[in-house]
Coordinates of N, CA and C in Angstrom, one line a residue:
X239 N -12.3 1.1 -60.1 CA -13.0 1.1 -58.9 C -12.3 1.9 -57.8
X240 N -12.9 2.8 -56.8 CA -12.7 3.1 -56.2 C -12.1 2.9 -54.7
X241 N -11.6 3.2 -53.8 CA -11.1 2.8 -52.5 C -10.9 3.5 -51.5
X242 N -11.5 3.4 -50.6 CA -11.0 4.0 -49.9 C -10.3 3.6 -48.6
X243 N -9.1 4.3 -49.1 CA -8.0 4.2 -48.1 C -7.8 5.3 -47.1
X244 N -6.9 5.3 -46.8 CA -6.0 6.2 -45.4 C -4.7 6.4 -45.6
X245 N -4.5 6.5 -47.3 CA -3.2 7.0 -47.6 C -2.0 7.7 -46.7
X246 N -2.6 8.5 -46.4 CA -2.1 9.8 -45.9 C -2.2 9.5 -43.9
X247 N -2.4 8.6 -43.7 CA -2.7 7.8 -42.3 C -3.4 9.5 -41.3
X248 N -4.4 9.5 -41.7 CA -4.9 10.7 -41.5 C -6.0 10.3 -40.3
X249 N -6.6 8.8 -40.3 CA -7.4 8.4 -39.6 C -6.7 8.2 -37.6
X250 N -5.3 7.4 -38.2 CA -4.3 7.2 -37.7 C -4.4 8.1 -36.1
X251 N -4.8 9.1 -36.2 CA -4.6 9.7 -35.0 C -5.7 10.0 -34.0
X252 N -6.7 9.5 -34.9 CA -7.8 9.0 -33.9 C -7.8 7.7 -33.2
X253 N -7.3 7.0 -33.7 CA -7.0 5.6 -32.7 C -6.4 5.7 -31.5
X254 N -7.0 4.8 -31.0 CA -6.9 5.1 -29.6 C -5.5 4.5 -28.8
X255 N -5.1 5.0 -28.2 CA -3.6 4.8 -27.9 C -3.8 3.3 -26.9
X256 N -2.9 2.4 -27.0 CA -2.7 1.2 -26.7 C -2.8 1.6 -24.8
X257 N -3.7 1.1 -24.0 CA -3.6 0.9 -22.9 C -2.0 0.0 -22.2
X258 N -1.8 1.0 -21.6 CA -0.6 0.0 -20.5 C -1.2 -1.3 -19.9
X259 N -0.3 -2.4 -20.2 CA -0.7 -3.5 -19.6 C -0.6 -3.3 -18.2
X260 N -1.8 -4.0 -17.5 CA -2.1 -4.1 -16.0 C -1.4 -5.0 -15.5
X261 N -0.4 -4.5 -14.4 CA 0.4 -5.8 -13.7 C -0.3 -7.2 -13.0
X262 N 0.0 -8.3 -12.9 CA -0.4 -9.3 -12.7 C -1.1 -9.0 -10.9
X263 N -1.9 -9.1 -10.6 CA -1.8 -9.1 -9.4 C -1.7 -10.4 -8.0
X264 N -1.3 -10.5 -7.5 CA -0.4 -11.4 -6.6 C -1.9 -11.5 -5.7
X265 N -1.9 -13.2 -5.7 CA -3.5 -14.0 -4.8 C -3.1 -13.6 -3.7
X266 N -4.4 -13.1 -2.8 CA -4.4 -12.6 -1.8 C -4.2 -13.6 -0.5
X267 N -4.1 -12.9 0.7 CA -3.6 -13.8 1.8 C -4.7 -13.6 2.7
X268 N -5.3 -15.3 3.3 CA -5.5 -15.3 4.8 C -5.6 -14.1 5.9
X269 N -6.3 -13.6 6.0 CA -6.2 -12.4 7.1 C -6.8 -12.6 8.8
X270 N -6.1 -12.5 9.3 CA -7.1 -12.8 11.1 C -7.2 -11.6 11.3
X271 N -8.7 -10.9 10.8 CA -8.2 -9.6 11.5 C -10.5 -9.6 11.8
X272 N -10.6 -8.4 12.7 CA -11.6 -8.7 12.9 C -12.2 -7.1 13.2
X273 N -13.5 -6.7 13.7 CA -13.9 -5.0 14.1 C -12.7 -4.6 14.8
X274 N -11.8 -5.3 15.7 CA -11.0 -4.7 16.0 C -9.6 -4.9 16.6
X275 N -9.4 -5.7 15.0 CA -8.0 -5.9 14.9 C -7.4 -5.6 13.3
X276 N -6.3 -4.9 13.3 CA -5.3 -5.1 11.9 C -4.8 -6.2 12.0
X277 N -4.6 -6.4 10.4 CA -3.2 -7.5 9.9 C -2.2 -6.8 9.2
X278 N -1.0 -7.6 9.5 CA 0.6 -7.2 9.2 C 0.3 -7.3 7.6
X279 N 0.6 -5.8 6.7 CA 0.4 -5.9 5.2 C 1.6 -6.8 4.7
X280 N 2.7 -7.3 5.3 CA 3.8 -7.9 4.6 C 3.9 -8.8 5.8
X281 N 4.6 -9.7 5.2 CA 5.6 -11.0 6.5 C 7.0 -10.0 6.5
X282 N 7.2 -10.2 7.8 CA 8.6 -9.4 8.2 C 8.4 -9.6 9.7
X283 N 9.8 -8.6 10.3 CA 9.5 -8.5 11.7 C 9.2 -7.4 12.3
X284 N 8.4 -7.2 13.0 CA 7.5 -6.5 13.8 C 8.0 -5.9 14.6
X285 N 7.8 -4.1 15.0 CA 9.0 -3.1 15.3 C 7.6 -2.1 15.9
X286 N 7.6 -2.0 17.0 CA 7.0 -0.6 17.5 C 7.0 0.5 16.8
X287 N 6.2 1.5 16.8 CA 6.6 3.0 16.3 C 7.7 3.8 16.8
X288 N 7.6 3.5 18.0 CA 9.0 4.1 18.0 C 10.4 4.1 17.6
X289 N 10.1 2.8 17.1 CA 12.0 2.4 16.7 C 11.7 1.9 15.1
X290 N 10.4 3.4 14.5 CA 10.8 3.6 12.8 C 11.6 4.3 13.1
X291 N 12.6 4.3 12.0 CA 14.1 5.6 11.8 C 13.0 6.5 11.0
X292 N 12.0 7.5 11.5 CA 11.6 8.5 10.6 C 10.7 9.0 11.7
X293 N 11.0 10.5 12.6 CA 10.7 11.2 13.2 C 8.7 11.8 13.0
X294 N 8.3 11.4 12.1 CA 6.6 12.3 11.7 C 6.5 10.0 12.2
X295 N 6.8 8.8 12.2 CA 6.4 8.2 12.2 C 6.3 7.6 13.5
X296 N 7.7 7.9 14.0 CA 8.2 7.5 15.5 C 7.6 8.1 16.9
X297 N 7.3 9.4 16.4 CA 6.6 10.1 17.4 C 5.0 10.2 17.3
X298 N 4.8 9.6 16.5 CA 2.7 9.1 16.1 C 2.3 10.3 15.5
X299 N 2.9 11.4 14.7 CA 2.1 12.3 14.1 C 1.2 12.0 13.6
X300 N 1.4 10.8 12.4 CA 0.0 10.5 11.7 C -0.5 9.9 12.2
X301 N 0.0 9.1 13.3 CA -1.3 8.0 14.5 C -0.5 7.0 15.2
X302 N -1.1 5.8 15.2 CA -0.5 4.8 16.3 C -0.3 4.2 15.2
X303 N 0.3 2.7 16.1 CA 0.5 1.9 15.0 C 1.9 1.1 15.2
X304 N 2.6 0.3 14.2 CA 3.8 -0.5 14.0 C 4.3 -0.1 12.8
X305 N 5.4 -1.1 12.6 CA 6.0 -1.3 11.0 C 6.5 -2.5 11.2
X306 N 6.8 -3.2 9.8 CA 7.4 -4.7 9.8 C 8.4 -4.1 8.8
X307 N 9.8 -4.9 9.0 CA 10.7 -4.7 8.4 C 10.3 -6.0 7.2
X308 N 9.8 -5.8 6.0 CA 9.4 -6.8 5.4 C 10.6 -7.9 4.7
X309 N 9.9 -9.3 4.6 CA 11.0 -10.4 3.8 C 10.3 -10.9 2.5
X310 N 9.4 -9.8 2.2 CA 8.6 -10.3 1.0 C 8.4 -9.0 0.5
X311 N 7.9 -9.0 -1.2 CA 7.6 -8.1 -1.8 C 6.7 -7.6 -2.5
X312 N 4.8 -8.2 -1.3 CA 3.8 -7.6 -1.9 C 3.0 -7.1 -0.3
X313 N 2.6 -5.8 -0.8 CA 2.1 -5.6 0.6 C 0.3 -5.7 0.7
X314 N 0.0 -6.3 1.1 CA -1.9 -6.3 1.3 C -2.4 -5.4 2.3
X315 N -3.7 -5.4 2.0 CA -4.7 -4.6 3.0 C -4.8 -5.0 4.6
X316 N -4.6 -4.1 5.5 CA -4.9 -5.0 6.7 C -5.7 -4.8 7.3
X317 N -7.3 -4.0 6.5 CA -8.8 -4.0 7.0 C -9.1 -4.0 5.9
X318 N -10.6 -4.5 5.8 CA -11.3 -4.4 4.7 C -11.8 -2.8 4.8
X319 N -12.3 -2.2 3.4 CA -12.5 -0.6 3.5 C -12.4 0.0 2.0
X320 N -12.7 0.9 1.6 CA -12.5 1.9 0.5 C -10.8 2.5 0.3
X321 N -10.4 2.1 -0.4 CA -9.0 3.1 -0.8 C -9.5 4.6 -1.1
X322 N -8.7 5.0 0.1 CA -8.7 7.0 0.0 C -7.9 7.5 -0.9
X323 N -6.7 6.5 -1.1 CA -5.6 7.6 -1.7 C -4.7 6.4 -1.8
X324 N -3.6 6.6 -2.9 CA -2.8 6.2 -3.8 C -1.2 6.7 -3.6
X325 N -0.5 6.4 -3.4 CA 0.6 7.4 -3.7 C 2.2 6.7 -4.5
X326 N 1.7 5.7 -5.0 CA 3.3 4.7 -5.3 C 3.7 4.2 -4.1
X327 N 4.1 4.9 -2.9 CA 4.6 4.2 -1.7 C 3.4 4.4 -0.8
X328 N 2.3 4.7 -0.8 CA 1.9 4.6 0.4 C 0.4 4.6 0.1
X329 N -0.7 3.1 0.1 CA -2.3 3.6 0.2 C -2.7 3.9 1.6
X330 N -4.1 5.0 1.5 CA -5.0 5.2 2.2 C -6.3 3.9 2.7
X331 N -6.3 3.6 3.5 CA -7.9 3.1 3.2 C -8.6 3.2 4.9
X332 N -10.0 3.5 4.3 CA -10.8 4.0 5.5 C -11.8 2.3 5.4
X333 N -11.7 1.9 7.0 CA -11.8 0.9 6.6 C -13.6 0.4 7.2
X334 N -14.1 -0.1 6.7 CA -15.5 -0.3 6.5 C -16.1 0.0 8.1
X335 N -15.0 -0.7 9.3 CA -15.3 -0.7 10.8 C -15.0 1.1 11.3
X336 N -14.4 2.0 10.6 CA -14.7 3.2 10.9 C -12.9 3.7 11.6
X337 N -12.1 2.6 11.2 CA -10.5 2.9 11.3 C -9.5 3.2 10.0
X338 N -9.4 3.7 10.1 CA -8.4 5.4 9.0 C -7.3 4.5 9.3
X339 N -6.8 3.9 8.0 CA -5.3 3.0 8.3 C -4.2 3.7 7.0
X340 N -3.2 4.1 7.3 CA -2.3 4.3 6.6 C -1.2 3.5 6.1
X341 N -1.0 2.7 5.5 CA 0.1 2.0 4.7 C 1.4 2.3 4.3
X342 N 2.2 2.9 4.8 CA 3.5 3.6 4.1 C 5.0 2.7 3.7
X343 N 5.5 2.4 2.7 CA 6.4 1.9 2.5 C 7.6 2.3 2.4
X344 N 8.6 2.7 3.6 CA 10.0 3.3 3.7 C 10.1 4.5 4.1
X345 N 11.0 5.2 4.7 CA 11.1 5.8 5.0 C 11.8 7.2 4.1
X346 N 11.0 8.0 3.4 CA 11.5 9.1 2.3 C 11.4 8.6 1.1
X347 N 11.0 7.3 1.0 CA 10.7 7.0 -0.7 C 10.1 7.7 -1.3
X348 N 9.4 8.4 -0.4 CA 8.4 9.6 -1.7 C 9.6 10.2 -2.8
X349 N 10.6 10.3 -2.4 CA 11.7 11.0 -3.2 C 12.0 10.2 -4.2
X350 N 11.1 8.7 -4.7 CA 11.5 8.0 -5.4 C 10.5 8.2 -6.6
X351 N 9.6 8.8 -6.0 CA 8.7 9.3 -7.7 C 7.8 7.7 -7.8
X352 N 7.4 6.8 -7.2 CA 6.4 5.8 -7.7 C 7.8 5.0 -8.2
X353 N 9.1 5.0 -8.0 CA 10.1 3.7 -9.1 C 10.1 2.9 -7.9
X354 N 9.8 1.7 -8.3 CA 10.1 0.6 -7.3 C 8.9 0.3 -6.6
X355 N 8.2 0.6 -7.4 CA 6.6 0.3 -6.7 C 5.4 -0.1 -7.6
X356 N 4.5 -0.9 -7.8 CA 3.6 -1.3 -8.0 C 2.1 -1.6 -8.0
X357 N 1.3 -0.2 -7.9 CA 0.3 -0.3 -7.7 C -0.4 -1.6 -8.2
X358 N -1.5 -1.9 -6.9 CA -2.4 -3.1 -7.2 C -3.9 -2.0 -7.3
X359 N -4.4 -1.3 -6.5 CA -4.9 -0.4 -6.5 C -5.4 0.8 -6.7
X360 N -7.2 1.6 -7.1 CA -6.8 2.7 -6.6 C -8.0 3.3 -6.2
X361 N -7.7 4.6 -6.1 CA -8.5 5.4 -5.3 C -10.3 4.9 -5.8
X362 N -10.9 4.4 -4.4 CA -12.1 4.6 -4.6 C -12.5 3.1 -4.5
X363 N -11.5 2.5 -5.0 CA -11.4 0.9 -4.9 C -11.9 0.0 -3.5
X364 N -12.5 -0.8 -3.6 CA -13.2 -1.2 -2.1 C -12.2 -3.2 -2.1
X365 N -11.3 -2.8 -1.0 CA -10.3 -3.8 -1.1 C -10.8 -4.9 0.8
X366 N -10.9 -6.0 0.6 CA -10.7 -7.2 1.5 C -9.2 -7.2 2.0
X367 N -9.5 -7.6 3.7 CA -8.0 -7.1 4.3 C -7.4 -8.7 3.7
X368 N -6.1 -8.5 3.4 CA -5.4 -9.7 2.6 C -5.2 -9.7 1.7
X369 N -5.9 -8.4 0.8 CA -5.9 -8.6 -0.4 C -4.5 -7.5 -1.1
X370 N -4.0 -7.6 -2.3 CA -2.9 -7.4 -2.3 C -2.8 -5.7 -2.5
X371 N -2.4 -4.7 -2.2 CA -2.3 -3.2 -2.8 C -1.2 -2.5 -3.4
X372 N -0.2 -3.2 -3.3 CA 1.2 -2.8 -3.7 C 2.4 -3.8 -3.5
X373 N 3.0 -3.8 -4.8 CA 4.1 -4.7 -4.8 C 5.1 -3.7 -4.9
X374 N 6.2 -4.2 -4.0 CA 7.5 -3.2 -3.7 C 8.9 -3.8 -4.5
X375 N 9.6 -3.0 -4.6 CA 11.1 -3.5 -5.3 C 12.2 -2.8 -4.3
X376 N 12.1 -3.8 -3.1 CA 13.1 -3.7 -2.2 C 14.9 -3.6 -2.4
X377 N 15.1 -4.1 -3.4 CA 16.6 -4.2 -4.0 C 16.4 -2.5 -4.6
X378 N 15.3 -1.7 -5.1 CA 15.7 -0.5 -5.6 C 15.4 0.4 -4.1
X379 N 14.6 0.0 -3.5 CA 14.8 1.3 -2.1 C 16.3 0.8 -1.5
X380 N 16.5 -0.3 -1.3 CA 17.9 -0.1 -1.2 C 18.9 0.4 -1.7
X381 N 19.2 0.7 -3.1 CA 19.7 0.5 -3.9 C 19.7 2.2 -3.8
X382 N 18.5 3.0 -3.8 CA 18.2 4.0 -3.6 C 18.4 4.6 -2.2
X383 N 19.2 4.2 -1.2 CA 19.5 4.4 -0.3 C 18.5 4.2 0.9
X384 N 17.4 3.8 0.5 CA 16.1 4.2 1.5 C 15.7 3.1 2.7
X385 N 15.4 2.9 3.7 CA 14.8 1.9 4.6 C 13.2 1.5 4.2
X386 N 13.5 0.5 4.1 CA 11.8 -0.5 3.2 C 10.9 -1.0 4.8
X387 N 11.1 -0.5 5.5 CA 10.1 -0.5 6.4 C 8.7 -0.4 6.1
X388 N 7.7 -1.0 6.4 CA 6.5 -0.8 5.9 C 5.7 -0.4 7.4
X389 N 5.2 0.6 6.9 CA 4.4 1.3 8.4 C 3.0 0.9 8.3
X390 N 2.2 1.0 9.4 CA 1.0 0.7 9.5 C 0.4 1.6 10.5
X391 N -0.3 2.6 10.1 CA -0.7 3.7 10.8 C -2.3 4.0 10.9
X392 N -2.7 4.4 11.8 CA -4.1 4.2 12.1 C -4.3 5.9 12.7
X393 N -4.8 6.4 11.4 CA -4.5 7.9 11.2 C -5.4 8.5 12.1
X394 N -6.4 7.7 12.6 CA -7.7 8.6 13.3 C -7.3 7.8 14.5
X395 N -6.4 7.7 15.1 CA -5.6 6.9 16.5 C -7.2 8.0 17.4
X396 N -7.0 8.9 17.4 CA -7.6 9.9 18.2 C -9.2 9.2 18.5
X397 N -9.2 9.0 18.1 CA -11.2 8.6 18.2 C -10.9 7.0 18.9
X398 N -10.0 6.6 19.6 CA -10.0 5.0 19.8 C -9.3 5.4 20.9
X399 N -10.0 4.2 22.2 CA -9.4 4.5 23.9 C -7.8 3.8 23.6
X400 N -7.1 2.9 22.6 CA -5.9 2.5 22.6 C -6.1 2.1 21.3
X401 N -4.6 2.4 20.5 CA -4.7 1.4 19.4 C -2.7 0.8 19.9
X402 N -2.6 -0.8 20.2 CA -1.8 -1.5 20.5 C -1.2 -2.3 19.8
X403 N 0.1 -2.8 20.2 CA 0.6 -3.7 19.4 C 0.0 -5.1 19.7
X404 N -0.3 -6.3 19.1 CA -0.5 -7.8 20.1 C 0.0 -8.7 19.1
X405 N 1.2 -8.5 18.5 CA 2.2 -9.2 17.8 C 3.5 -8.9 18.9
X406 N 4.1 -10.1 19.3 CA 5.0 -9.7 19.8 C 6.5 -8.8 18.7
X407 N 6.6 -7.3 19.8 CA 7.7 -7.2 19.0 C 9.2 -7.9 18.7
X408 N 9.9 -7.7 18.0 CA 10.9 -8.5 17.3 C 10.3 -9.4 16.4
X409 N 8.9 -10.2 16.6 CA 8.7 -11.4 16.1 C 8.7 -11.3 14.5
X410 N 8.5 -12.7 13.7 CA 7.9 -12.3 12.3 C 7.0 -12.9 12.5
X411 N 5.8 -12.1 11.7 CA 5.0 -12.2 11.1 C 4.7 -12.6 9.5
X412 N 3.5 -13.5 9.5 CA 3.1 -13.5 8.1 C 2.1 -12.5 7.6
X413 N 2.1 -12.1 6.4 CA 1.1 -11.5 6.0 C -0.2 -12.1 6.2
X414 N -1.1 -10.9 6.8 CA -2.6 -11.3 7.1 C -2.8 -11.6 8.8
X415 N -1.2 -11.7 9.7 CA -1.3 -12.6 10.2 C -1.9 -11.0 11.4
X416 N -2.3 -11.4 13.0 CA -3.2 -9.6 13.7 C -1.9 -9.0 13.9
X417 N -1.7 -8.0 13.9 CA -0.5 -7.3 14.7 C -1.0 -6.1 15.8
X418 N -2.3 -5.2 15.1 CA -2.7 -4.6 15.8 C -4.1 -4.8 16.3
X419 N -4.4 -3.8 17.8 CA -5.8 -4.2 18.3 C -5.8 -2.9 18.6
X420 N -7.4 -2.6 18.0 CA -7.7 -0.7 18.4 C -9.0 -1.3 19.4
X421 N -9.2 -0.5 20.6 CA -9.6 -0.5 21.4 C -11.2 0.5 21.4
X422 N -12.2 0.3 21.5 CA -13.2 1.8 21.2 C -13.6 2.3 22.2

């Protein structure tokens, strides 16, 4: 009797290559945020823009905004909205109330190529503020020389009569918890 096999594992290379396992994603947080307020993507302490150590961040190039020096290692959304853009250290998302928020994690980590980072998300993805978009590996941006500051930037600042801080600075914050208020 005959058989048919795959002696020659000839089939073998049509199979389809084993998908990478999907990281666990970390339950989302409590958010007080409202038309027009953000929440802090990480618990840390709360730092004006001006006193990021990174000159395109401190002087508002990409917009207004804060950073939290974080004490935790997952960062969430801090409007609900569509994810624009992806980048290992830093999502986009345009957020459903019509505010352009930028998420940036450190200062030069781009130089780290996505190591020490975690996508939870991606492009196109429609994310709840609190909900999680990136887990960070703070011991490697350190480790990597870099500052783990997590920025919160509100790229279309321009179209808004103020966008403010109303977290006191120095303080900590929890994730979810308001830090900013855009004004229209």
């Amino acid at each position: 009797m005959f058989e048919w096999g795959d002696p020659m594992g000839f089939f073998d290379r049509f199979k389809k290559a084993a998908e990478p396992e999907k990281p666990a994603v970390p339950a989302s947080v409590t958010a007080q945020v409202s038309a027009d307020t953000l929440c802090a993507p990480v618990k840390g302490r709360v730092c004006k823009m001006a006193d990021i150590p990174d000159p395109v961040f401190s002087s508002e190039v990409l917009g207004k905004g804060c950073g939290v020096w974080p004490e935790a290692d997952v960062v969430y959304a801090p409007v609900t909205g569509t994810v624009t853009v992806t980048m290992g250290h830093a999502v986009g998302i345009q957020g459903d109330d019509g505010v352009e928020v930028l998420v940036h994690v450190g200062v030069d980590t781009v130089n780290m190529q996505g190591e020490g980072f975690t996508g939870y998300v991606a492009q196109g993805d429609h994310v709840v503020a609190g909900q999680a978009i990136l887990g960070i590996d703070r011991g490697k941006i350190a480790s990597a020389g870099y500052k783990d500051v997590v920025v919160l930037a509100v790229s279309n600042s321009a179209e808004f009569a103020s966008v403010e801080l109303c977290a006191d600075e120095d303080s900590t914050v929890s994730a979810g918890e308001a830090v900013l208020k855009v004004a229209r």
